[in-house]
Coordinates of C-alpha atoms and ligand atoms in Angstrom, one line a residue:
Chain A
M5 CA -5.4 32.1 9.8
R6 CA -1.7 32.9 9.7
Y7 CA 1.0 31.1 7.7
A8 CA 4.6 31.5 6.7
F9 CA 4.8 31.9 3.0
F10 CA 7.6 30.4 0.8
P11 CA 7.1 31.9 -2.7
G12 CA 10.0 30.3 -4.6
C13 CA 12.0 31.8 -7.4
T14 CA 9.6 31.7 -10.3
L15 CA 7.1 33.9 -8.4
E16 CA 9.7 36.7 -8.4
S17 CA 10.1 36.7 -12.2
A18 CA 8.6 34.6 -14.9
E19 CA 5.5 33.6 -12.9
E20 CA 5.0 36.8 -11.0
E21 CA 1.3 36.5 -11.8
L22 CA 1.1 33.6 -9.4
M23 CA 2.5 35.9 -6.6
I24 CA -0.1 38.6 -7.5
S25 CA -3.0 36.1 -7.7
T26 CA -2.0 34.2 -4.6
L27 CA -1.8 37.3 -2.5
K28 CA -5.1 38.6 -3.8
V29 CA -6.9 35.3 -3.1
A30 CA -5.3 35.0 0.4
E31 CA -6.5 38.5 1.2
A32 CA -10.0 37.8 -0.1
L33 CA -10.2 34.6 2.0
G34 CA -8.8 36.3 5.1
I35 CA -5.6 34.2 5.2
E36 CA -2.5 36.0 6.3
L37 CA 0.7 35.0 4.5
I38 CA 3.9 36.2 6.0
E39 CA 6.7 35.9 3.4
L40 CA 9.8 34.3 4.8
K41 CA 12.6 36.9 5.0
G42 CA 15.7 35.9 3.1
W43 CA 14.3 32.6 1.7
T44 CA 16.5 31.0 -0.9
C45 CA 15.8 28.8 -4.0
C46 CA 14.7 25.3 -2.9
G47 CA 17.1 23.7 -5.3
A48 CA 14.4 23.0 -7.8
S49 CA 15.2 19.3 -8.0
H50 CA 18.7 20.1 -9.4
I51 CA 21.0 20.9 -6.5
Q52 CA 20.9 17.3 -5.1
D53 CA 22.4 16.2 -8.5
V54 CA 25.6 18.0 -7.4
D55 CA 25.5 17.7 -3.6
D56 CA 22.6 16.3 -1.6
F57 CA 23.9 17.5 1.8
L58 CA 23.8 21.0 0.4
A59 CA 20.3 20.5 -1.0
T60 CA 19.1 19.4 2.5
S61 CA 20.9 22.2 4.3
I62 CA 19.6 25.1 2.3
N63 CA 16.1 23.8 2.8
A64 CA 16.8 23.3 6.5
R65 CA 17.6 27.0 6.6
N66 CA 14.4 27.8 4.6
I67 CA 12.3 25.8 7.1
A68 CA 14.1 27.3 10.1
L69 CA 13.1 30.8 8.8
G70 CA 9.5 29.6 9.1
E71 CA 10.1 28.1 12.5
E72 CA 11.4 31.4 13.7
L73 CA 7.9 33.0 12.9
G74 CA 6.2 30.7 15.4
V75 CA 3.5 29.6 12.9
S76 CA 2.4 26.0 12.5
K77 CA 2.9 25.8 8.8
I78 CA 4.8 27.1 5.8
I79 CA 2.7 27.5 2.7
T80 CA 4.0 27.1 -0.8
V81 CA 2.2 27.4 -4.2
C82 CA 4.7 25.4 -6.2
N83 CA 4.8 21.6 -6.4
T84 CA 8.5 21.3 -6.6
C85 CA 9.2 23.8 -3.8
T86 CA 6.8 21.7 -1.7
L87 CA 8.5 18.5 -2.6
M88 CA 12.0 19.9 -2.0
L89 CA 11.2 21.4 1.4
R90 CA 9.3 18.3 2.5
T91 CA 12.1 16.0 1.3
A92 CA 14.6 17.9 3.4
K93 CA 12.2 17.8 6.4
D94 CA 11.6 14.1 6.0
K95 CA 15.4 13.3 5.9
L96 CA 16.1 15.6 8.9
D97 CA 13.3 14.2 11.0
R98 CA 14.2 10.6 10.4
N99 CA 18.0 10.9 10.8
D100 CA 19.4 12.5 13.9
N101 CA 23.0 12.3 12.8
L102 CA 22.1 14.2 9.6
K103 CA 20.2 16.7 11.6
T104 CA 23.2 17.4 13.8
R105 CA 25.5 17.8 10.9
V106 CA 23.0 20.1 9.0
N107 CA 22.6 22.2 12.1
E108 CA 26.3 22.5 12.3
S109 CA 26.3 23.9 8.8
L110 CA 23.6 26.4 9.8
R111 CA 25.8 27.9 12.5
G112 CA 26.6 31.0 10.4
T113 CA 22.9 31.7 9.9
G114 CA 22.2 32.0 13.7
M115 CA 19.4 29.5 13.4
Q116 CA 18.8 25.8 14.0
Y117 CA 16.4 23.4 12.3
K118 CA 14.1 22.2 15.0
G119 CA 11.4 20.2 13.1
N120 CA 8.3 21.8 14.6
T121 CA 6.8 23.5 11.5
E122 CA 5.0 21.6 8.7
V123 CA 5.3 22.4 5.0
T124 CA 2.1 22.3 3.0
H125 CA 0.7 23.4 -0.4
L126 CA -2.1 26.0 -0.7
L127 CA -4.3 23.4 -2.3
W128 CA -3.9 21.1 0.7
M129 CA -4.4 23.9 3.2
L130 CA -7.6 25.0 1.6
I131 CA -9.0 21.5 1.9
E132 CA -7.5 20.5 5.2
E133 CA -7.7 23.7 7.2
Y134 CA -9.7 26.4 5.5
G135 CA -12.4 24.0 4.5
L136 CA -14.1 23.7 1.1
E137 CA -17.5 24.7 2.6
N138 CA -16.0 27.9 3.8
L139 CA -14.5 28.5 0.4
R140 CA -17.9 27.8 -1.1
K141 CA -19.4 30.6 1.0
K142 CA -16.9 33.1 -0.5
V143 CA -17.8 32.3 -4.1
V144 CA -19.6 35.3 -5.6
R145 CA -19.2 34.4 -9.3
P146 CA -19.7 30.6 -9.7
L147 CA -17.7 29.5 -12.7
T148 CA -20.8 27.8 -14.2
G149 CA -20.2 26.5 -17.7
L150 CA -16.4 26.7 -17.4
K151 CA -14.8 23.4 -18.3
V152 CA -11.4 22.9 -16.7
A153 CA -8.8 20.2 -17.2
N154 CA -7.0 19.7 -13.9
F155 CA -3.3 19.0 -14.4
Y156 CA -1.8 18.0 -11.1
G157 CA 1.9 17.9 -11.9
C158 CA 4.1 15.1 -10.5
H159 CA 5.6 16.7 -7.4
I160 CA 2.4 17.4 -5.6
L161 CA 1.7 13.7 -5.6
M162 CA 4.9 11.8 -5.6
P163 CA 6.6 10.2 -3.9
P164 CA 3.6 9.5 -1.7
K165 CA 5.7 8.7 1.3
I166 CA 6.8 12.3 1.4
M167 CA 3.8 14.0 -0.2
G168 CA 1.0 11.6 0.7
F169 CA -1.9 14.0 0.9
E170 CA -4.0 11.8 -1.4
N171 CA -3.8 8.7 -3.5
H172 CA -1.3 9.5 -6.3
R173 CA -2.9 7.1 -8.7
N174 CA -6.3 8.8 -8.6
P175 CA -6.1 12.2 -6.7
Q176 CA -9.3 14.3 -6.4
S177 CA -8.3 17.5 -4.6
M178 CA -8.3 19.6 -7.8
E179 CA -11.7 18.3 -8.8
M180 CA -13.0 19.0 -5.3
V181 CA -11.9 22.6 -5.5
A182 CA -13.2 23.0 -9.1
E183 CA -16.6 21.7 -8.0
V184 CA -16.8 24.2 -5.1
L185 CA -16.0 27.0 -7.5
G186 CA -18.8 25.9 -9.8
A187 CA -16.5 24.8 -12.7
E188 CA -16.9 21.5 -14.5
S189 CA -13.8 19.2 -14.5
V190 CA -13.3 17.2 -17.7
E191 CA -11.6 13.8 -17.8
F192 CA -8.5 13.7 -20.0
D193 CA -5.7 11.2 -20.5
Q194 CA -2.9 13.5 -19.4
R195 CA -4.4 14.5 -16.1
L196 CA -1.5 12.9 -14.1
A197 CA 1.2 13.3 -16.8
C198 CA 4.5 15.0 -16.3
C199 CA 5.1 18.5 -17.8
G200 CA 8.8 17.7 -18.3
F201 CA 9.9 21.1 -17.1
H202 CA 12.9 19.8 -15.1
S203 CA 14.6 18.4 -18.2
V204 CA 13.5 21.0 -20.8
F205 CA 17.1 21.9 -21.5
P206 CA 18.7 18.4 -21.9
A207 CA 15.6 16.8 -23.3
E208 CA 14.1 19.6 -25.3
K209 CA 12.7 17.5 -28.2
E210 CA 11.0 15.0 -25.8
V211 CA 9.6 17.7 -23.5
M212 CA 8.1 19.7 -26.4
G213 CA 6.4 16.5 -27.6
L214 CA 5.0 16.0 -24.1
T215 CA 3.9 19.6 -23.8
G216 CA 1.9 19.2 -27.0
M217 CA 0.4 15.9 -25.9
N218 CA -0.7 17.5 -22.6
T219 CA -2.4 20.5 -24.1
L220 CA -3.9 18.6 -27.0
S221 CA -5.3 15.9 -24.7
S222 CA -7.1 18.6 -22.6
K223 CA -8.4 20.3 -25.8
T224 CA -9.7 17.0 -27.2
S225 CA -11.6 16.5 -24.0
G226 CA -13.4 19.8 -24.5
A227 CA -11.7 21.8 -21.8
D228 CA -11.8 25.6 -22.0
C229 CA -8.6 25.9 -20.0
L230 CA -6.1 23.8 -18.1
V231 CA -5.5 24.5 -14.5
T232 CA -2.4 23.6 -12.4
P233 CA -1.3 24.0 -8.8
C234 CA 2.4 24.3 -10.0
P235 CA 4.0 27.4 -11.6
L236 CA 6.6 25.2 -13.3
C237 CA 3.9 23.1 -15.0
Q238 CA 2.2 26.4 -15.9
M239 CA 5.4 27.8 -17.4
Q240 CA 6.1 24.6 -19.4
L241 CA 2.6 24.3 -20.8
D242 CA 2.0 28.0 -21.4
A243 CA 5.3 29.8 -22.3
Y244 CA 6.7 26.8 -24.4
Q245 CA 3.3 26.1 -26.1
P246 CA 4.2 28.0 -29.3
D247 CA 7.5 26.0 -29.5
A248 CA 5.5 22.7 -28.9
Q249 CA 3.0 23.7 -31.6
K250 CA 5.7 23.4 -34.2
G251 CA 5.8 19.6 -33.7
F252 CA 2.0 19.2 -34.2
K253 CA -0.3 19.4 -37.2
E254 CA -3.4 19.8 -35.0
D255 CA -4.0 23.1 -33.2
I256 CA -2.8 22.5 -29.6
T257 CA -3.8 25.9 -28.2
M258 CA -5.0 25.8 -24.6
P259 CA -5.0 28.6 -22.1
I260 CA -3.2 27.6 -18.9
L261 CA -4.3 29.0 -15.5
H262 CA -2.7 28.9 -12.1
L263 CA -5.0 27.4 -9.4
P264 CA -5.2 30.7 -7.4
Q265 CA -6.3 32.4 -10.6
L266 CA -9.2 30.0 -11.0
I267 CA -10.1 30.5 -7.4
G268 CA -9.8 34.3 -7.7
L269 CA -12.2 34.4 -10.7
A270 CA -14.9 32.7 -8.5
L271 CA -14.2 35.1 -5.7
G272 CA -15.1 37.9 -8.1
L273 CA -11.7 39.2 -9.0
S274 CA -11.1 40.3 -12.6
P275 CA -8.7 38.5 -14.9
E276 CA -6.5 41.6 -14.8
E277 CA -6.5 41.7 -11.1
L278 CA -5.2 38.1 -11.2
A279 CA -2.6 39.1 -13.8
I280 CA -4.0 36.6 -16.3
Q281 CA -2.9 39.0 -19.1
R282 CA 0.7 38.0 -18.4
H283 CA 0.2 34.5 -19.9
V284 CA 1.7 33.7 -23.3
V285 CA -1.5 31.9 -24.5
D286 CA -4.1 34.6 -24.0
A287 CA -6.8 33.2 -21.7
I288 CA -8.9 36.3 -21.4
P289 CA -11.1 36.0 -24.5
M290 CA -11.9 32.4 -23.4
L291 CA -12.8 33.7 -19.9
R292 CA -14.9 36.5 -21.3
R293 CA -16.8 34.1 -23.4
S294 CA -17.3 31.3 -20.9
L295 CA -18.0 33.5 -17.9
Q296 CA -19.7 36.3 -19.7
L297 CA -17.3 38.8 -18.3
V298 CA -17.4 42.3 -19.7
Chain B
M17 CA -24.6 -10.0 -6.7
R18 CA -21.8 -7.4 -7.2
K19 CA -20.0 -7.9 -10.5
I20 CA -16.6 -6.5 -11.4
H21 CA -16.3 -5.5 -15.0
F22 CA -13.0 -6.0 -16.8
K23 CA -12.1 -4.5 -20.2
I24 CA -8.9 -6.2 -21.3
K25 CA -6.7 -5.0 -24.2
R26 CA -6.1 -7.9 -26.6
F27 CA -3.5 -8.2 -29.3
D28 CA -3.0 -11.3 -31.5
G29 CA 0.1 -10.2 -33.3
N30 CA -1.8 -8.2 -35.9
K31 CA -4.9 -6.5 -34.6
E32 CA -5.8 -4.9 -31.2
W33 CA -9.2 -4.8 -29.5
Y34 CA -10.7 -4.5 -26.1
Q35 CA -12.7 -7.4 -24.7
D36 CA -15.1 -7.4 -21.8
Y37 CA -15.4 -9.9 -19.1
Q38 CA -17.3 -10.0 -15.7
L39 CA -16.5 -11.7 -12.5
A40 CA -18.5 -12.1 -9.3
Y41 CA -16.8 -9.9 -6.7
E42 CA -14.8 -11.8 -4.1
K43 CA -13.2 -10.1 -1.1
G44 CA -9.5 -10.3 -0.4
K45 CA -8.3 -11.3 -3.9
T46 CA -5.4 -10.0 -6.0
I47 CA -5.6 -8.7 -9.5
L48 CA -3.7 -11.7 -10.6
W49 CA -6.5 -13.8 -9.3
A50 CA -8.9 -11.8 -11.5
L51 CA -6.7 -12.5 -14.6
T52 CA -6.4 -16.2 -13.7
S53 CA -10.1 -16.6 -13.1
I54 CA -11.0 -15.0 -16.4
R55 CA -8.6 -17.3 -18.2
E56 CA -9.9 -20.4 -16.4
Q57 CA -13.6 -19.6 -16.4
F58 CA -14.1 -17.8 -19.7
D59 CA -11.3 -17.4 -22.1
P60 CA -8.3 -19.8 -22.3
T61 CA -6.9 -17.7 -25.2
L62 CA -6.2 -14.7 -22.9
V63 CA -2.4 -14.3 -22.6
F64 CA -0.6 -12.8 -19.6
T65 CA 2.5 -13.9 -17.7
S66 CA 3.0 -14.9 -14.1
A67 CA 4.8 -17.6 -12.2
C68 CA 5.7 -17.2 -8.5
R69 CA 2.6 -15.4 -7.2
H70 CA 4.8 -14.0 -4.5
A71 CA 6.4 -10.8 -5.9
I72 CA 9.7 -12.6 -6.7
C73 CA 9.8 -13.6 -10.3
G74 CA 8.7 -10.2 -11.6
S75 CA 6.7 -11.5 -14.5
C76 CA 3.2 -10.1 -13.7
G77 CA 3.4 -6.4 -14.3
V78 CA 0.3 -4.9 -15.9
K79 CA -1.5 -1.6 -16.3
V80 CA -4.9 -1.2 -14.6
N81 CA -6.8 2.0 -15.4
G82 CA -3.6 3.6 -16.7
S83 CA -1.5 2.8 -13.6
S84 CA 1.1 0.0 -13.4
Y85 CA 0.9 -2.7 -10.8
L86 CA 2.5 -6.0 -9.9
A87 CA -0.6 -8.2 -10.3
C88 CA 0.2 -10.8 -7.7
K89 CA 1.1 -8.3 -5.1
T90 CA -1.8 -5.9 -5.6
S91 CA -5.1 -6.4 -3.9
L92 CA -8.2 -6.1 -6.1
D93 CA -10.0 -4.3 -3.2
E94 CA -7.2 -1.7 -3.2
V95 CA -7.5 -1.0 -6.9
L96 CA -11.4 -0.8 -6.7
D97 CA -11.0 1.6 -3.8
T98 CA -8.4 3.7 -5.6
F99 CA -10.5 4.2 -8.7
K100 CA -13.8 4.2 -6.9
T101 CA -15.3 2.0 -9.5
D102 CA -16.2 -1.6 -10.4
Y103 CA -15.0 -1.1 -14.0
L104 CA -11.3 -1.9 -14.6
T105 CA -9.3 -1.6 -17.8
F106 CA -6.3 -3.9 -18.2
E107 CA -3.5 -3.0 -20.6
P108 CA 0.1 -4.2 -21.2
M109 CA 2.9 -2.2 -19.5
G110 CA 4.0 0.9 -21.3
S111 CA 7.4 1.3 -23.0
F112 CA 7.5 -2.4 -23.8
E113 CA 6.9 -4.2 -27.1
V114 CA 3.8 -6.3 -26.8
I115 CA 3.9 -9.9 -27.9
K116 CA 0.3 -10.9 -27.2
D117 CA -2.4 -9.5 -25.1
L118 CA -0.7 -8.5 -21.8
A119 CA 2.6 -10.3 -22.4
V120 CA 5.5 -8.0 -23.3
A121 CA 9.0 -8.7 -24.8
W122 CA 12.0 -8.6 -22.5
E123 CA 14.7 -9.4 -25.0
P124 CA 15.2 -5.9 -26.3
K125 CA 15.4 -4.6 -22.8
M126 CA 18.0 -7.2 -21.8
E127 CA 20.1 -6.3 -24.8
K128 CA 19.9 -2.7 -23.8
M129 CA 20.8 -3.6 -20.2
E130 CA 24.1 -5.2 -21.4
K131 CA 25.3 -1.7 -22.2
V132 CA 26.0 -1.0 -18.5
K133 CA 27.9 -4.2 -18.0
P134 CA 25.5 -5.6 -15.4
W135 CA 28.0 -7.9 -13.9
L136 CA 30.8 -7.7 -11.4
I137 CA 34.1 -6.5 -12.8
P138 CA 36.4 -7.8 -10.0
S139 CA 38.7 -5.4 -8.3
V140 CA 42.4 -6.5 -8.0
E141 CA 41.9 -7.2 -4.3
G142 CA 39.8 -10.3 -5.0
D143 CA 40.4 -13.3 -7.0
V144 CA 38.5 -16.5 -7.9
E145 CA 40.4 -18.7 -5.5
G146 CA 40.5 -16.4 -2.5
G147 CA 37.0 -15.0 -3.0
F148 CA 35.8 -11.5 -2.6
I149 CA 35.4 -10.4 1.0
Q150 CA 32.7 -7.7 1.6
S151 CA 32.0 -6.0 4.9
E152 CA 28.5 -5.9 6.3
E153 CA 28.4 -2.2 5.8
D154 CA 29.5 -2.5 2.2
F155 CA 26.9 -5.1 1.6
H156 CA 24.2 -2.7 2.8
H157 CA 25.0 -0.4 -0.1
I158 CA 23.9 -3.1 -2.6
A159 CA 21.1 -4.6 -0.5
S160 CA 18.4 -2.3 -1.8
P161 CA 19.3 -2.2 -5.5
T162 CA 19.7 -6.0 -5.4
D163 CA 16.0 -6.3 -4.5
C164 CA 15.1 -5.5 -8.1
I165 CA 13.0 -8.3 -9.6
L166 CA 13.0 -6.9 -13.1
C167 CA 9.3 -6.5 -13.3
G168 CA 9.6 -3.4 -15.5
I169 CA 7.0 -1.4 -13.7
C170 CA 9.4 1.5 -13.3
A171 CA 9.9 1.5 -17.1
S172 CA 6.2 1.3 -17.7
E173 CA 5.6 4.4 -15.6
C174 CA 8.8 6.3 -16.7
N175 CA 7.8 9.7 -18.3
Q176 CA 11.0 10.0 -20.2
L177 CA 10.8 6.6 -21.8
A178 CA 7.2 7.3 -22.9
V179 CA 8.5 10.0 -25.2
N180 CA 12.1 8.9 -25.9
D181 CA 13.4 7.3 -29.0
G182 CA 14.6 4.3 -27.0
T183 CA 18.1 5.5 -26.2
Y184 CA 17.4 6.5 -22.6
L185 CA 18.0 3.7 -20.2
D186 CA 15.1 2.2 -18.3
P187 CA 15.2 2.9 -14.5
F188 CA 15.9 -0.8 -13.8
I189 CA 18.9 -0.6 -16.1
L190 CA 20.1 2.5 -14.2
N191 CA 19.6 0.5 -11.0
R192 CA 21.9 -2.2 -12.4
A193 CA 24.6 0.3 -13.2
Y194 CA 24.3 1.8 -9.7
R195 CA 24.2 -1.6 -8.1
F196 CA 27.6 -2.6 -9.6
A197 CA 29.1 0.9 -9.4
V198 CA 28.7 1.0 -5.6
D199 CA 29.7 -2.7 -5.0
S200 CA 32.9 -2.7 -3.0
R201 CA 34.1 -5.7 -4.8
D202 CA 33.8 -4.0 -8.2
G203 CA 37.0 -2.6 -9.5
S204 CA 35.7 -0.5 -12.4
P205 CA 32.7 1.6 -11.4
E206 CA 33.4 3.9 -14.4
E207 CA 32.7 1.0 -16.8
H208 CA 29.1 0.9 -15.5
I209 CA 28.7 4.7 -15.3
R210 CA 30.2 5.7 -18.6
P211 CA 27.5 4.0 -20.7
V212 CA 24.9 5.7 -18.5
I213 CA 26.3 9.1 -19.3
E214 CA 26.5 8.2 -23.0
N215 CA 22.8 7.2 -22.9
E216 CA 21.1 10.4 -21.9
L217 CA 21.5 10.3 -18.1
W218 CA 20.4 14.0 -17.8
K219 CA 17.1 13.4 -19.6
C220 CA 15.5 12.0 -16.4
M221 CA 12.6 14.4 -15.8
H222 CA 12.7 13.9 -12.0
C223 CA 9.0 13.0 -12.1
M224 CA 9.4 10.5 -9.3
Q225 CA 7.3 7.8 -11.0
C226 CA 9.9 5.1 -10.9
A227 CA 10.6 5.4 -7.2
T228 CA 6.9 5.7 -6.5
S229 CA 5.8 2.7 -8.4
C230 CA 8.6 0.3 -7.7
P231 CA 7.0 -2.7 -5.8
K232 CA 10.2 -3.2 -3.9
G233 CA 10.6 0.4 -2.8
I234 CA 14.0 0.9 -4.4
P235 CA 14.9 4.7 -4.3
L236 CA 15.5 4.9 -8.0
T237 CA 15.5 8.7 -8.2
E238 CA 18.2 8.9 -5.5
Q239 CA 20.2 6.6 -7.7
V240 CA 19.8 8.9 -10.6
A241 CA 21.1 11.7 -8.4
F242 CA 24.1 9.5 -7.4
L243 CA 24.9 8.6 -11.0
R244 CA 24.8 12.3 -11.9
Q245 CA 27.1 13.2 -9.0
E246 CA 29.5 10.5 -10.1
S247 CA 29.5 11.8 -13.7
I248 CA 30.5 15.2 -12.4
R249 CA 33.2 13.6 -10.3
M250 CA 34.4 11.9 -13.5
G251 CA 34.8 15.3 -15.0
E252 CA 31.7 15.2 -17.2
V253 CA 30.6 18.7 -16.6
N254 CA 30.4 20.1 -20.1
N255 CA 26.8 19.2 -20.9
Q256 CA 23.5 20.9 -20.5
G257 CA 22.3 18.8 -17.6
A258 CA 25.4 19.4 -15.4
K259 CA 25.6 23.1 -16.4
H260 CA 22.0 23.6 -15.6
A261 CA 22.4 22.0 -12.2
F262 CA 25.5 24.1 -11.5
A263 CA 23.6 27.3 -12.5
F264 CA 21.3 26.6 -9.5
V265 CA 24.1 25.7 -7.2
N266 CA 26.1 28.9 -8.1
D267 CA 23.1 31.3 -8.1
V268 CA 22.1 30.1 -4.6
R269 CA 25.7 30.6 -3.4
T270 CA 26.0 34.1 -4.8
K271 CA 22.5 35.5 -4.4
G272 CA 20.4 32.9 -2.7
R273 CA 17.9 32.9 -5.6
L274 CA 17.9 31.8 -9.2
N275 CA 18.6 34.4 -12.0
E276 CA 16.1 33.1 -14.5
T277 CA 17.2 35.5 -17.2
M278 CA 20.7 34.1 -17.2
L279 CA 19.7 30.4 -16.9
P280 CA 19.5 29.6 -20.6
I281 CA 22.9 31.2 -21.2
K282 CA 24.5 29.3 -18.3
T283 CA 23.0 26.0 -19.5
D284 CA 23.2 26.3 -23.3
G285 CA 26.0 28.9 -23.7
L286 CA 25.5 32.3 -25.4
F287 CA 25.7 31.0 -28.9
K288 CA 23.0 28.3 -28.7
T289 CA 20.8 30.6 -26.6
A290 CA 21.1 33.4 -29.2
T291 CA 20.4 31.0 -32.1
T292 CA 17.6 28.9 -30.6
K293 CA 15.9 30.7 -27.7
V294 CA 15.3 34.1 -29.1
P295 CA 11.6 33.7 -30.0
F296 CA 11.0 32.3 -26.5
A297 CA 12.9 35.2 -24.8
L298 CA 11.0 37.8 -26.9
R299 CA 7.6 36.4 -26.0
M300 CA 8.6 36.3 -22.3
I301 CA 9.9 39.9 -22.4
K302 CA 6.7 41.0 -24.2
K303 CA 4.5 39.6 -21.5
G304 CA 6.8 41.1 -18.8
K305 CA 7.8 37.6 -17.7
I306 CA 11.5 38.2 -18.1
N307 CA 13.0 41.6 -17.4
P308 CA 16.4 41.4 -19.0
F309 CA 17.7 44.2 -16.9
H310 CA 16.6 42.7 -13.6
M311 CA 19.5 41.5 -11.6
P312 CA 18.4 39.9 -8.4
K313 CA 19.9 41.3 -5.2
A314 CA 21.4 38.9 -2.7
V315 CA 18.9 37.7 -0.1
E316 CA 19.0 38.8 3.5
G317 CA 21.3 36.5 5.4
I318 CA 23.4 35.5 2.3
K319 CA 26.5 35.3 4.5
G320 CA 24.9 32.5 6.4
V321 CA 24.0 30.7 3.2
Q322 CA 27.6 31.0 2.1
E323 CA 28.7 29.5 5.4
I324 CA 26.5 26.5 4.6
Y325 CA 28.4 26.0 1.3
K326 CA 31.7 26.3 3.1
Y327 CA 30.7 23.6 5.6
A328 CA 29.4 21.4 2.8
E329 CA 32.7 21.7 1.0
E330 CA 35.1 21.7 3.8
V331 CA 33.5 19.2 6.2
E332 CA 31.0 17.0 4.3
N333 CA 32.8 16.6 1.0
R334 CA 36.3 16.6 2.3
Ligands
LIG25 S1 3.9 -13.7 -10.4 FE1 6.0 -13.5 -9.8 S2 6.1 -11.4 -9.3 FE2 4.0 -11.7 -9.7

């Protein structure tokens, strides 16, 4: 299995542990990820607020980089990157006039957007192409006894006309993966909540409140850790957790894992190999306890 | 016989409770049918609002299992299938004051809506006697936002409103501002946009809930993008939201990728960053999540990226 890989900016810096764990997991599963050469930021849901033509064009270029590789799909591990790339693709594939103008803007890149390569998220690919039964066969350390709170993040679900992998009102993909890995999914109120990351600067007070509600809700439901398929949700819920705590009397502490880290643990990789020690809220003592790791 | 179990949140003006009802399953019904049947067969005291039963009056918004729906437009089978259950919990819409049971108060929302002057401020070209001529193309700009039926479902699902102190404008109010700002017959778009800027426009979290849940399919998040672009055109660039967006635009132009280390300074300025973000920065540095000395190199093919910017500026935004 061979895919083009669009990492996105956070994987190069603050969320480098997601780069490390994604590559480790892909290797263990026999999935070849070819990083796009010269990819740029997807716009992170901000560039369209200044100029939507620009937002579409830079992502037409990103997708064209994948098309050049001759693979059928570009894989991402970030909800927002997935949404930004798929939004651009949707606009270009539905509007020939826009596609012509965008391709005009791509002249200097020596590439053209053709529209023959899909954009998908690792979570979707595992279910749709790799197959959960094949994943089950690779599990060497079932996560028995580990209670996980699956936090989807908005951009892997909405808007459904662009994302549309599953019903946004009651998605099940994360629970399906958790089940295969041997973990137990807990129900919690904030499962489909927003992490608020995209407005953390202009709406700091509100977003910190939301962060605390999100982690507290998972804690109250008895989760050992919260798992998310999005590095931006992870960053918001983990790195800002000490700031969010200040607004709460109750202890809101909750370790936050990236989806590939959860998968990697079940594949027998150690927390250190998956760079879990990089998290602000230390997840390792909880993992040692729950999974009896030494 | 298959039974559908309903748990409905009740409120009598003082106390709240959940009440259980059961209905025999019937195929091809709406969730409004369920509410009406419960009221007619079991409990005449149950309060909810509805009128047209055709997704026109906008009065029947309700939350089912935590998700907002227009009751008359939504099939019961679809909801049962979505949640894979025969147990449904009905609650009033979120971000609204509840009057009784499932009925919510609209007056405060209407008062708030007045801020954006949700009426046509005529341009000098038109007058009362001669009328206001609009081309078909110009009409198409207002066709979609005019579809709004004020059901409030966008507000019920809005993640910012859920945690906001009430200042932030509901998506349907932003839609009104947009609808008049883009109307070719309106002479003062800024009078609709200015109040939007003054009421926390940049606090939208971009969660996509409003556009996703709108029963009329109005692209509300695209309107937020438009209102923000307009605010920038009006010179409103000295705020965190606009500065944050420009940080992305400029980083992609110069390097292709975001410089996360510099992002807080570009958004908040050096002073605010130094006074408020130090604990955050230190914990990030400690975990190796931020390397203050890392300056990203320009990506391969950055010249081509810059050509895209040039085209966008010189041709598209001429
Ligand atoms: S009853 Fe009028 S919109 Fe539902």
